[in-house]
CSV table of C-alpha atoms and ligand atoms in Angstrom, one decimal:
chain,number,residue,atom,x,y,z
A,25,UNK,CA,97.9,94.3,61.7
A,26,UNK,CA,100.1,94.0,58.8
A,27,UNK,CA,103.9,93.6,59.3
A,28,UNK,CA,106.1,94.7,56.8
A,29,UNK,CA,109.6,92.7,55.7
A,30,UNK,CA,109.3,90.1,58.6
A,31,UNK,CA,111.2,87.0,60.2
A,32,UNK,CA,109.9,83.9,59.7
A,33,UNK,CA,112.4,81.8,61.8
A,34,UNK,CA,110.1,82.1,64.7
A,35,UNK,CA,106.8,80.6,62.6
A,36,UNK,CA,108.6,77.4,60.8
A,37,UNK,CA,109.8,74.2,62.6
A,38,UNK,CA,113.2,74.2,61.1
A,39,UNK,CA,113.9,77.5,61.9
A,40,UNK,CA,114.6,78.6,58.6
A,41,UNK,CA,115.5,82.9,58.9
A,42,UNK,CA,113.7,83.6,55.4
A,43,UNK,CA,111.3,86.7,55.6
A,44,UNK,CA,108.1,87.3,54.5
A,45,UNK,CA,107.2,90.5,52.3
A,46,UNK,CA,104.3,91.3,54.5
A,47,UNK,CA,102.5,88.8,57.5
A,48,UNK,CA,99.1,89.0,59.0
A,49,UNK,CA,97.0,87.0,61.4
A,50,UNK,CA,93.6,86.1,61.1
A,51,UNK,CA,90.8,84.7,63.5
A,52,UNK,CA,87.8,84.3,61.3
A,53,UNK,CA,86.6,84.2,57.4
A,54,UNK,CA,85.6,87.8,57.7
A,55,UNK,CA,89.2,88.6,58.5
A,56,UNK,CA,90.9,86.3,55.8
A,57,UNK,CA,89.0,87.7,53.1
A,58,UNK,CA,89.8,91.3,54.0
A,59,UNK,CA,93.5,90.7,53.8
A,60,UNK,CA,93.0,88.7,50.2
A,61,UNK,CA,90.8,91.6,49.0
A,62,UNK,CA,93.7,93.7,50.2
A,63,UNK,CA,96.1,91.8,48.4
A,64,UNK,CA,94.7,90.3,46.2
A,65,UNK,CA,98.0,91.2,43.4
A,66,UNK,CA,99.9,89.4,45.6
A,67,UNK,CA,101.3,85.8,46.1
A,68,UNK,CA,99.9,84.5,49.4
A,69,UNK,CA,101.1,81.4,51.7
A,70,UNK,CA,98.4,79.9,54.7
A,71,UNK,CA,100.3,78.5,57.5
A,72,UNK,CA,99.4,77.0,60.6
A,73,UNK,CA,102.1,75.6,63.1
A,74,UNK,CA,104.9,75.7,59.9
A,75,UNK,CA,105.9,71.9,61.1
A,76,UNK,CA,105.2,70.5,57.6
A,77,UNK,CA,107.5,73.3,55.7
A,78,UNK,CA,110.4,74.1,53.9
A,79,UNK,CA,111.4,77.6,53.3
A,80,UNK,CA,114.1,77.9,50.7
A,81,UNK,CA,113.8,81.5,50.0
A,82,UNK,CA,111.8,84.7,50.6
A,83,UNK,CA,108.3,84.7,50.4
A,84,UNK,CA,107.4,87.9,48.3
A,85,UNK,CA,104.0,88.2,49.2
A,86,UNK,CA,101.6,87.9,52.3
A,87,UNK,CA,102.0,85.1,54.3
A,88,UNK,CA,98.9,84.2,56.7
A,89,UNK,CA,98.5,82.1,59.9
A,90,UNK,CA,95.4,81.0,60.9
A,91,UNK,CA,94.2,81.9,64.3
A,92,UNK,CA,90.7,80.5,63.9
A,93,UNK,CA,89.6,79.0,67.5
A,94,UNK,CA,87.1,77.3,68.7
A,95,UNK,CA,85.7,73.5,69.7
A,96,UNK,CA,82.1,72.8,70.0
A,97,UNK,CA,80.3,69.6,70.3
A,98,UNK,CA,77.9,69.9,67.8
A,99,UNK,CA,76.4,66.2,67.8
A,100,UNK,CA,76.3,64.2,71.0
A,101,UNK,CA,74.8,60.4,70.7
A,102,UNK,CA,74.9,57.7,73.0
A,103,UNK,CA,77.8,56.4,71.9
A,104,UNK,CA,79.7,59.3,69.7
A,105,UNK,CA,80.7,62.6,69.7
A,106,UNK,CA,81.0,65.2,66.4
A,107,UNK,CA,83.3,67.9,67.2
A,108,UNK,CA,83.6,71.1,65.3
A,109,UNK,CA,87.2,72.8,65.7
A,110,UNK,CA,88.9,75.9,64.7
A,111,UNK,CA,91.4,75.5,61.9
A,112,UNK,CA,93.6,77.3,64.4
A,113,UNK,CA,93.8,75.0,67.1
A,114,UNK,CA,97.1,73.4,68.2
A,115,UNK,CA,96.7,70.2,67.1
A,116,UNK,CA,98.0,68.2,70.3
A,117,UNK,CA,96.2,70.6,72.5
A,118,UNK,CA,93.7,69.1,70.9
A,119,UNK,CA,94.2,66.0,71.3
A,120,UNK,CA,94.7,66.4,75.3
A,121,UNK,CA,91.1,67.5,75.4
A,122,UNK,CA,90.0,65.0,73.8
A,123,UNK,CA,91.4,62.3,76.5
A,124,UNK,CA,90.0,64.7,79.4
A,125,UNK,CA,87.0,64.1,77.5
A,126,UNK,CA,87.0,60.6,76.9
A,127,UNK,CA,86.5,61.7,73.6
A,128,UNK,CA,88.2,58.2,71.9
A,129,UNK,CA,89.7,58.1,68.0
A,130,UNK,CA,93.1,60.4,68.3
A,131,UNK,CA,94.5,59.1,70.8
A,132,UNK,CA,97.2,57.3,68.4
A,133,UNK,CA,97.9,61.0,66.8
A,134,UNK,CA,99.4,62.7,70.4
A,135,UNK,CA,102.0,64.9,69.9
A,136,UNK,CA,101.9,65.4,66.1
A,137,UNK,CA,102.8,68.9,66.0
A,138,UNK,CA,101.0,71.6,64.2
A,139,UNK,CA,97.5,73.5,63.3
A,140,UNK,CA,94.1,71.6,63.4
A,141,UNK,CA,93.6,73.0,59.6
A,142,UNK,CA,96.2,71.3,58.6
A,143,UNK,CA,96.0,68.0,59.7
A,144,UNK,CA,93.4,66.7,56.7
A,145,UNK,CA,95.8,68.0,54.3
A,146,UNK,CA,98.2,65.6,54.2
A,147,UNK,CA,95.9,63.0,56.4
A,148,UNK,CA,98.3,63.4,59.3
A,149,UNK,CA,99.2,59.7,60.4
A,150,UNK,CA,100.9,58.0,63.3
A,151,UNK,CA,100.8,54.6,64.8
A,152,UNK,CA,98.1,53.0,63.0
A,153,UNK,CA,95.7,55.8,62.8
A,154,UNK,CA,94.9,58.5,60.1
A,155,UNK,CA,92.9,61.5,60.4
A,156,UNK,CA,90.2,60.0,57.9
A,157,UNK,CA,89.6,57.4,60.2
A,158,UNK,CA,87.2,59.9,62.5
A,159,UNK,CA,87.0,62.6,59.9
A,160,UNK,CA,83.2,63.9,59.3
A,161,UNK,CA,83.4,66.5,56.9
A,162,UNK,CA,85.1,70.3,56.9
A,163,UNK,CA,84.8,73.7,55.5
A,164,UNK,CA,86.8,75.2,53.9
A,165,UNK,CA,87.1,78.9,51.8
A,166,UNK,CA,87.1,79.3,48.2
A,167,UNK,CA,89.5,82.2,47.6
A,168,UNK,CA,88.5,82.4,44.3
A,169,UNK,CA,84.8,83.4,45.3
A,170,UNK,CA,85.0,83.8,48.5
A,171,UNK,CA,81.8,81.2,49.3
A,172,UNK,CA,82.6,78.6,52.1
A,173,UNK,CA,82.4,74.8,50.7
A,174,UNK,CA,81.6,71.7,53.3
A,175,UNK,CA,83.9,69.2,52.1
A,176,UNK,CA,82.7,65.5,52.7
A,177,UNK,CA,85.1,63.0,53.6
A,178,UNK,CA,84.9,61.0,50.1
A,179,UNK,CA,85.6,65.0,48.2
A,180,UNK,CA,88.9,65.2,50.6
A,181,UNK,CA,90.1,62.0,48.5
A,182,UNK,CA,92.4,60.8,51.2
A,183,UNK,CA,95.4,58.7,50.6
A,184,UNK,CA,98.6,58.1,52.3
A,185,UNK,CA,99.8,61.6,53.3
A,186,UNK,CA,97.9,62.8,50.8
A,187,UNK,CA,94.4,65.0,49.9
A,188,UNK,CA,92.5,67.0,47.7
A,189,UNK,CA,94.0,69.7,48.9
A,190,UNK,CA,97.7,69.2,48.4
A,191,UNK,CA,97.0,68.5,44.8
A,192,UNK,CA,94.0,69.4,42.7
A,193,UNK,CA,93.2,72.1,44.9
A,194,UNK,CA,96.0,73.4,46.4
A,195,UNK,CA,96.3,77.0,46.5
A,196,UNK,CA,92.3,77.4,46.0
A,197,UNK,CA,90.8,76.9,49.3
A,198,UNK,CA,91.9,78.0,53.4
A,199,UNK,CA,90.6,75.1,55.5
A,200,UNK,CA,88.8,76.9,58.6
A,201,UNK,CA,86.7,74.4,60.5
A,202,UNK,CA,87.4,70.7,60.7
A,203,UNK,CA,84.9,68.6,61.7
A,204,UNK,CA,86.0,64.7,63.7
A,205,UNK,CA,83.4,61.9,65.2
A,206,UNK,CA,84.7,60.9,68.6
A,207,UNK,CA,84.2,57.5,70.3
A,208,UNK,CA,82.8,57.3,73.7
A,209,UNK,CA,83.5,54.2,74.5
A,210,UNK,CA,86.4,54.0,72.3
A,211,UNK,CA,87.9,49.7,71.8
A,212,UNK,CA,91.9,51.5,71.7
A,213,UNK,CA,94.2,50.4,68.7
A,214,UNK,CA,97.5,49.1,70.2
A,215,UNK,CA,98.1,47.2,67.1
A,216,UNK,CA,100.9,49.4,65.6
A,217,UNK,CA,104.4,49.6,66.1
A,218,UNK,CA,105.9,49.8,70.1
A,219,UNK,CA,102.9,50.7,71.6
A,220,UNK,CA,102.2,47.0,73.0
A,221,UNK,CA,105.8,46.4,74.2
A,222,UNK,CA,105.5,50.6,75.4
A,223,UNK,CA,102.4,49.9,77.6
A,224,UNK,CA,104.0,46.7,79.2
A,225,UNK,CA,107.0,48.7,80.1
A,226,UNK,CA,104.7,51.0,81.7
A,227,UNK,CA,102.9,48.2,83.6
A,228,UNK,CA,99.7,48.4,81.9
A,229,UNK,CA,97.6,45.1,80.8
A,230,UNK,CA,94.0,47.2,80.5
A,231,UNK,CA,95.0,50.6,78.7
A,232,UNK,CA,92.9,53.1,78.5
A,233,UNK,CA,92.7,55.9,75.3
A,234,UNK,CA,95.1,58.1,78.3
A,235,UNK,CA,97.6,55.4,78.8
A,236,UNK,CA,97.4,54.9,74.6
A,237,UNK,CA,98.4,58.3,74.3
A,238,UNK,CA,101.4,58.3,77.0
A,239,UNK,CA,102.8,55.3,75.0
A,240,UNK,CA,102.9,57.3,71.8
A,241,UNK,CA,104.3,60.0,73.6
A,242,UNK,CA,106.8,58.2,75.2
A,243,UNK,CA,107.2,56.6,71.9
A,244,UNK,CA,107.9,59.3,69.5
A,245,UNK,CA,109.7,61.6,72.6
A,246,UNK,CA,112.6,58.6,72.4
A,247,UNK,CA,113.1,59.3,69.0
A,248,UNK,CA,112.2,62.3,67.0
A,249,UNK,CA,113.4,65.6,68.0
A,250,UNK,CA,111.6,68.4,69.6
A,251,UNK,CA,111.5,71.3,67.3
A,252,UNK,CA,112.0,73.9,69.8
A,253,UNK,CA,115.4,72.3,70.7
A,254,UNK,CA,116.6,71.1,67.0
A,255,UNK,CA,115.0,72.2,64.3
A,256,UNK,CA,113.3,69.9,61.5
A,257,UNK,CA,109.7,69.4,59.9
A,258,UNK,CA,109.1,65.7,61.3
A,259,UNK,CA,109.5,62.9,58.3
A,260,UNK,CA,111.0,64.6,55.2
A,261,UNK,CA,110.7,61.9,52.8
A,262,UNK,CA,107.1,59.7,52.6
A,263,UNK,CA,107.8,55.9,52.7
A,264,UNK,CA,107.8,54.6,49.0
A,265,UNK,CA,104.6,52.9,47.9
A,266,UNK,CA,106.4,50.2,45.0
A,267,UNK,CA,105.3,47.6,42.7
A,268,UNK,CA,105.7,44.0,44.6
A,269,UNK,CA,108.7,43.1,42.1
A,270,UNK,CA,110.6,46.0,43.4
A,271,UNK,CA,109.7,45.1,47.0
A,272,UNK,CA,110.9,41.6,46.3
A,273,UNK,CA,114.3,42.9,44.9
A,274,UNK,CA,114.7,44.7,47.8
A,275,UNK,CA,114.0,41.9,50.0
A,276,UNK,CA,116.1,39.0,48.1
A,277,UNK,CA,119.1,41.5,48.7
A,278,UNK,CA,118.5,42.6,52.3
A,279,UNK,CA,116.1,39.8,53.9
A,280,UNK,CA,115.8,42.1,56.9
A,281,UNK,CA,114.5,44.8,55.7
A,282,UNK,CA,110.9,45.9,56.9
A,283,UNK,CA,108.1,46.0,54.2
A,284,UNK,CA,104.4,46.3,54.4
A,285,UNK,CA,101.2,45.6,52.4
A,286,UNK,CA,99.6,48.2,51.1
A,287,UNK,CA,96.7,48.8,48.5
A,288,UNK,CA,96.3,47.2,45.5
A,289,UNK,CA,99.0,44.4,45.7
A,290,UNK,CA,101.8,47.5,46.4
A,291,UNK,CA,104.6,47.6,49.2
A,292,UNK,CA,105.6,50.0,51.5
A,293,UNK,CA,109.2,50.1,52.2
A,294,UNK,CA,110.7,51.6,55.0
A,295,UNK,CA,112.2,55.1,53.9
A,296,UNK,CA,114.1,55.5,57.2
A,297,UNK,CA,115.4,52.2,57.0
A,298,UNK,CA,116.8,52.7,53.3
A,299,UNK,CA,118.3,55.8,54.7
A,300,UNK,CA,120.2,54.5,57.4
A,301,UNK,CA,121.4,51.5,55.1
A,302,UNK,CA,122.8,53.8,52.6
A,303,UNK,CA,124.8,55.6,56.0
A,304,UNK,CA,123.7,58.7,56.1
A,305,UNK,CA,122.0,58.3,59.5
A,306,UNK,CA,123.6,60.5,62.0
A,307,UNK,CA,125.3,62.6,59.0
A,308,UNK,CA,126.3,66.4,59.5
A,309,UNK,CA,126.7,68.3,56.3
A,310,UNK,CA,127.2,71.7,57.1
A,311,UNK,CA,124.4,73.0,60.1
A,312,UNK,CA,121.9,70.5,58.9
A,313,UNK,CA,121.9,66.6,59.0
A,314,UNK,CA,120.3,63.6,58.8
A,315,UNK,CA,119.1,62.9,62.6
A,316,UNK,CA,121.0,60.0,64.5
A,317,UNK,CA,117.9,58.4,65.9
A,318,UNK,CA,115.5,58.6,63.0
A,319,UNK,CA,117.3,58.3,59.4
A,320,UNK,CA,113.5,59.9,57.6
A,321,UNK,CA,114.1,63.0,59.9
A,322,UNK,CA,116.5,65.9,58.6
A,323,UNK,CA,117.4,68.6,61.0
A,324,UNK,CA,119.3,71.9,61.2
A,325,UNK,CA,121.8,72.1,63.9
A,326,UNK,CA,121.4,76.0,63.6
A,327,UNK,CA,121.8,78.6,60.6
A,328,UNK,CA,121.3,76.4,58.0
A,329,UNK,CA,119.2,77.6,55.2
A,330,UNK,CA,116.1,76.0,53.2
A,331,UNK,CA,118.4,75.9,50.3
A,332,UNK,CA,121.0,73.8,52.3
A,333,UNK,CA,118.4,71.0,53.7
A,334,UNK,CA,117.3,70.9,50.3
A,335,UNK,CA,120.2,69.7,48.6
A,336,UNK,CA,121.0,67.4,51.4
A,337,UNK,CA,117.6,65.5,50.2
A,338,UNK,CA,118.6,65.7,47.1
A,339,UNK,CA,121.8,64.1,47.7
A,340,UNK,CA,119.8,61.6,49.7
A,341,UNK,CA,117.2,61.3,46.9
A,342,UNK,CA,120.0,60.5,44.2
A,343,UNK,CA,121.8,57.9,46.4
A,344,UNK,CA,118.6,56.1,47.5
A,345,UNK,CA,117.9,55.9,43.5
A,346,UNK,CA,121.2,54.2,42.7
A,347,UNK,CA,121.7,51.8,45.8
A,348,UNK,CA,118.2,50.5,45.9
A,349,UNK,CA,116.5,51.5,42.8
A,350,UNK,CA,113.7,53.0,44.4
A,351,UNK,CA,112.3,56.8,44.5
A,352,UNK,CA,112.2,59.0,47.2
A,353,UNK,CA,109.5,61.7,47.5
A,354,UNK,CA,109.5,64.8,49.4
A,355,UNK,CA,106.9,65.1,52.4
A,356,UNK,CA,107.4,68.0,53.5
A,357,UNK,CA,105.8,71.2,51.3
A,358,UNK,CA,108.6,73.0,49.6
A,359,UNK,CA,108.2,77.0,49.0
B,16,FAD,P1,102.1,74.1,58.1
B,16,FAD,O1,103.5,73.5,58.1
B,16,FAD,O2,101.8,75.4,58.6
B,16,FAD,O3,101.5,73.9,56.6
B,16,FAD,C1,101.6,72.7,55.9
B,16,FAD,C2,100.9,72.9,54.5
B,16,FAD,O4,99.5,73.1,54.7
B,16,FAD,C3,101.4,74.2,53.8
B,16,FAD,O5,101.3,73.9,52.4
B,16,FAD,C4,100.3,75.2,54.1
B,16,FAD,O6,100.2,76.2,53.1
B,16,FAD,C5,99.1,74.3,54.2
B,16,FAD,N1,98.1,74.8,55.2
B,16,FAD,C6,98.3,75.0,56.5
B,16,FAD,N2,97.1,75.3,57.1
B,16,FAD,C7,96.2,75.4,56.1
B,16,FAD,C8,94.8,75.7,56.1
B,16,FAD,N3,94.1,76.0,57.2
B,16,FAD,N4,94.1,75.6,54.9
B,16,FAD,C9,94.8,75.3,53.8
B,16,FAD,N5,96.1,75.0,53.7
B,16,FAD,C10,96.8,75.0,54.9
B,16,FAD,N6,102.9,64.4,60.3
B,16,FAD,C11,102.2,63.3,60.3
B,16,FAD,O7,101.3,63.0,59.5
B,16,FAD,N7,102.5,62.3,61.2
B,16,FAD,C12,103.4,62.4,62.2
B,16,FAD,O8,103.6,61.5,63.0
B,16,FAD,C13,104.2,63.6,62.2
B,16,FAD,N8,105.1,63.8,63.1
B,16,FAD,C14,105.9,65.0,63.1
B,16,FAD,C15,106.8,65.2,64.1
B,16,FAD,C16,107.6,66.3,64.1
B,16,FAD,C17,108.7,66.5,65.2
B,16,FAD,C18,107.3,67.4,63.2
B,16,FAD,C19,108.1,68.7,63.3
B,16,FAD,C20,106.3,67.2,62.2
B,16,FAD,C21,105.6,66.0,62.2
B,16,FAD,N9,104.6,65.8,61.2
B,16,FAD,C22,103.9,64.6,61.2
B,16,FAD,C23,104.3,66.8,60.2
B,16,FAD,C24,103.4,68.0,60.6
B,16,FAD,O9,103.3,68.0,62.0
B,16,FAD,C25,102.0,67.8,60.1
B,16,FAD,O10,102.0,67.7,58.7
B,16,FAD,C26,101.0,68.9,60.5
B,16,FAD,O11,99.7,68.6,60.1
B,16,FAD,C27,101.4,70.3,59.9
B,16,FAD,O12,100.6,71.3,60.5
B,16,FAD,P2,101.0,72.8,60.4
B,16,FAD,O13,99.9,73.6,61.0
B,16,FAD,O14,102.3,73.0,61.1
B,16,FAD,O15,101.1,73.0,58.9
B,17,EPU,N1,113.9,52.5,60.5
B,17,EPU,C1,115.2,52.3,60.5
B,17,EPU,N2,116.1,53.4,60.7
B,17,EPU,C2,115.7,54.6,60.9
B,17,EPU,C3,114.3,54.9,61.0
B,17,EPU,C4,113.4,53.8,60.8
B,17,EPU,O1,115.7,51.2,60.2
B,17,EPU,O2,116.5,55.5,61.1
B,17,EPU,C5,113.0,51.4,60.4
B,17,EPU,C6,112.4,51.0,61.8
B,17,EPU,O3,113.2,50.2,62.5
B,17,EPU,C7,111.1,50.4,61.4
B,17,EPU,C8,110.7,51.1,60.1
B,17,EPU,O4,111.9,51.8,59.6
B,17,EPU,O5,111.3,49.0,61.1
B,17,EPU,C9,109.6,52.2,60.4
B,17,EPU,O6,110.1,53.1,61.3
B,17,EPU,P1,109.1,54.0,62.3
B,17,EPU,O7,108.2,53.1,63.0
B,17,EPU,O8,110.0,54.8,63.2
B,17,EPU,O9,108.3,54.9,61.4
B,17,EPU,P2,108.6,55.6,60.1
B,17,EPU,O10,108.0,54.8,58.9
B,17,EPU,O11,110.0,56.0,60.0
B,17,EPU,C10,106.2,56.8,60.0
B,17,EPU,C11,105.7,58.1,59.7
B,17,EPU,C12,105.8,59.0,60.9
B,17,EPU,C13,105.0,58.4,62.0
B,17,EPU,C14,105.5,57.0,62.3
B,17,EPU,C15,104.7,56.3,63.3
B,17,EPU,C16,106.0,58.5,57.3
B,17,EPU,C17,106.7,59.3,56.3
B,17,EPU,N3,106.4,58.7,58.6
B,17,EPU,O12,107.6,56.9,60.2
B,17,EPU,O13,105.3,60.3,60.6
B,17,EPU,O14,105.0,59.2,63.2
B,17,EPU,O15,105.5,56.2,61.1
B,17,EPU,O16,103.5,55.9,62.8
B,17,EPU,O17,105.0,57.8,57.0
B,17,EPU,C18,105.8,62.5,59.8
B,17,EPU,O18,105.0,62.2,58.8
B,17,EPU,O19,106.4,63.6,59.9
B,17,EPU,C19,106.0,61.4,60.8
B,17,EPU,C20,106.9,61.6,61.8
């Protein structure tokens, strides 16, 4: 069914109160491309979970969440698992089979919000892991013609919060199936971050993919806010990729500050961390702020509009530039 003039506060992590000309479901190809025939004259906007969005006006056209379900093992070895899974899946439901399975690989990505389809287009990352790191291949729709492409993993070209599909072909294709390889006897990646000190707190020497994922849970719970109690769209900004001589001017100022290698002789700085430095963690400006446990994270305290979290990291944008001479990018998708 087709509704006319409707909320989307309900269907976008921030809570944002824009509306949508018209909105539709759909649970399968069939049903997509019935409702781009339809209206085909008019603008249209897939969403999943709306935890990776920012929605600074009206949408005047159809807006469409995917509702495709479904996971089937459709390769079972000795040792692996490939799993095919409906673009519409909750992503951390997901997830939770997959440890009830000892299905190892995503462990490290628990509690990510959001849609299964969309977590290959920005290569959804967390505690050491990317999606690309178990990704097989996925299909995906061509709107255009209407054909269904397999996408392998080199034709996603992944990159740091990045993908074929938020660039080149964004707009062109409706990810429906996504296809991961699962470990069954999975060696677990406690490498990253917390999660070593996490587990010893917890009293565990021998973790298991389960107790990986209740450290990255308790992790992230500690810090980053749960939508459905303040909204916000996870990490606004990406952490800056730089040339090493701006890395090294960073460092010879602030000695502390955390940087990391990354490919081809680059740095990755810490955007949180250059946030908070410049003061704005914890900052309200009007109903939305900067959160006071995690400087990367904006959030609206309640009525604030797209257009208001959007000059806020704008203002943030312009300040990082002058104190640190270093560019900000958005993470989050901007409509
Ligand atoms: P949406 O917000 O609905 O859509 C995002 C973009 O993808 C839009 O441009 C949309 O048009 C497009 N899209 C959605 N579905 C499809 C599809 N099937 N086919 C084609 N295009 C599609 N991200 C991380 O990487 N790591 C994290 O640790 C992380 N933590 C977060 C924590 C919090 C509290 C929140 C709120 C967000 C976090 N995120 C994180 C961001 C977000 O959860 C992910 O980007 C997630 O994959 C978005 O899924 P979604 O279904 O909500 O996408
Ligand atoms: N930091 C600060 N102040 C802050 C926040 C961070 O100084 O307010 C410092 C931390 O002390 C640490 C460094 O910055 O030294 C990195 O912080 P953290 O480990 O919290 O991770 P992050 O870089 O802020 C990234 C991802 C998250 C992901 C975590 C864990 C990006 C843009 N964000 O955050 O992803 O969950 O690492 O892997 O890469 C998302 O994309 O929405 C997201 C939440």
């Amino acid at each position: 069914m087709v509704e006319k003039n409707s909320s989307l506060k309900s269907y976008n992590t921030f809570g944002i109160d824009a509306k949508a000309a018209y909105f539709s479901r759909f649970s399968n190809s069939k049903e997509l491309a019935t409702l781009l025939q339809e209206f085909k004259n008019h603008p249209f906007l897939i969403i999943g979970g709306g935890s990776n969005l920012l929605l600074t006006k009206d949408f005047d056209g159809i807006v469409l969440k995917n509702e495709i379900s479904g996971k089937n093992i459709i390769e079972d070895t000795a040792d692996t698992v490939l799993v095919k899974i409906g673009a519409g899946e909750n992503w951390h439901e997901f997830v939770l089979w997959t440890i009830e399975n000892n299905f190892g690989g995503v462990e490290n990505l628990s509690l990510i919000p959001g849609s299964v389809g969309a977590s290959p287009m920005q290569n959804i990352g967390a505690y050491g892991v990317e999606i690309k790191d178990v990704f097989d291949h996925l299909y995906a729709y061509h709107i255009e013609t209407g054909e269904t492409h397999r996408f392998s993993l080199e034709e996603c070209q992944f990159g740091y919060r990045e993908s074929v599909f938020k660039h080149s072909f964004r707009n062109q294709y409706v990810i429906t199936e996504v296809c991961l390889k699962l470990e069954k006897n999975r060696k677990v990646n406690t490498t990253y971050g917390a999660i070593e000190q996490e587990l010893q707190r917890m009293g565990i020497s021998s973790p298991t993919i389960r107790d990986v994922s209740n450290a990255v849970i308790a992790i992230r719970q500690s810090k980053l806010p749960n939508p459905s109690e303040l909204g916000n769209a996870g990490s606004f900004f990406k952490n800056p990729v730089v040339d090493a001589a701006i890395a090294d001017a960073v460092l010879e100022k602030f000695p502390t500050a955390p940087i990391y290698p990354a490919e081809n002789g680059k740095k990755k700085l810490a955007a949180g961390w250059l946030i908070e430095q410049a003061g704005w963690k914890g900052k309200t400006v009007g109903c939305c702020g900067v959160h006071k446990l995690q400087a990367l994270v904006l959030v609206n305290y309640g009525g604030s509009t797209g257009n208001q979290i959007y000059g806020l990291s704008s203002a943030i944008i312009a300040d990082i530039q002058e104190k640190f001479g270093v560019t900000l990018e958005r993470e989050v998708n901007i409509l």
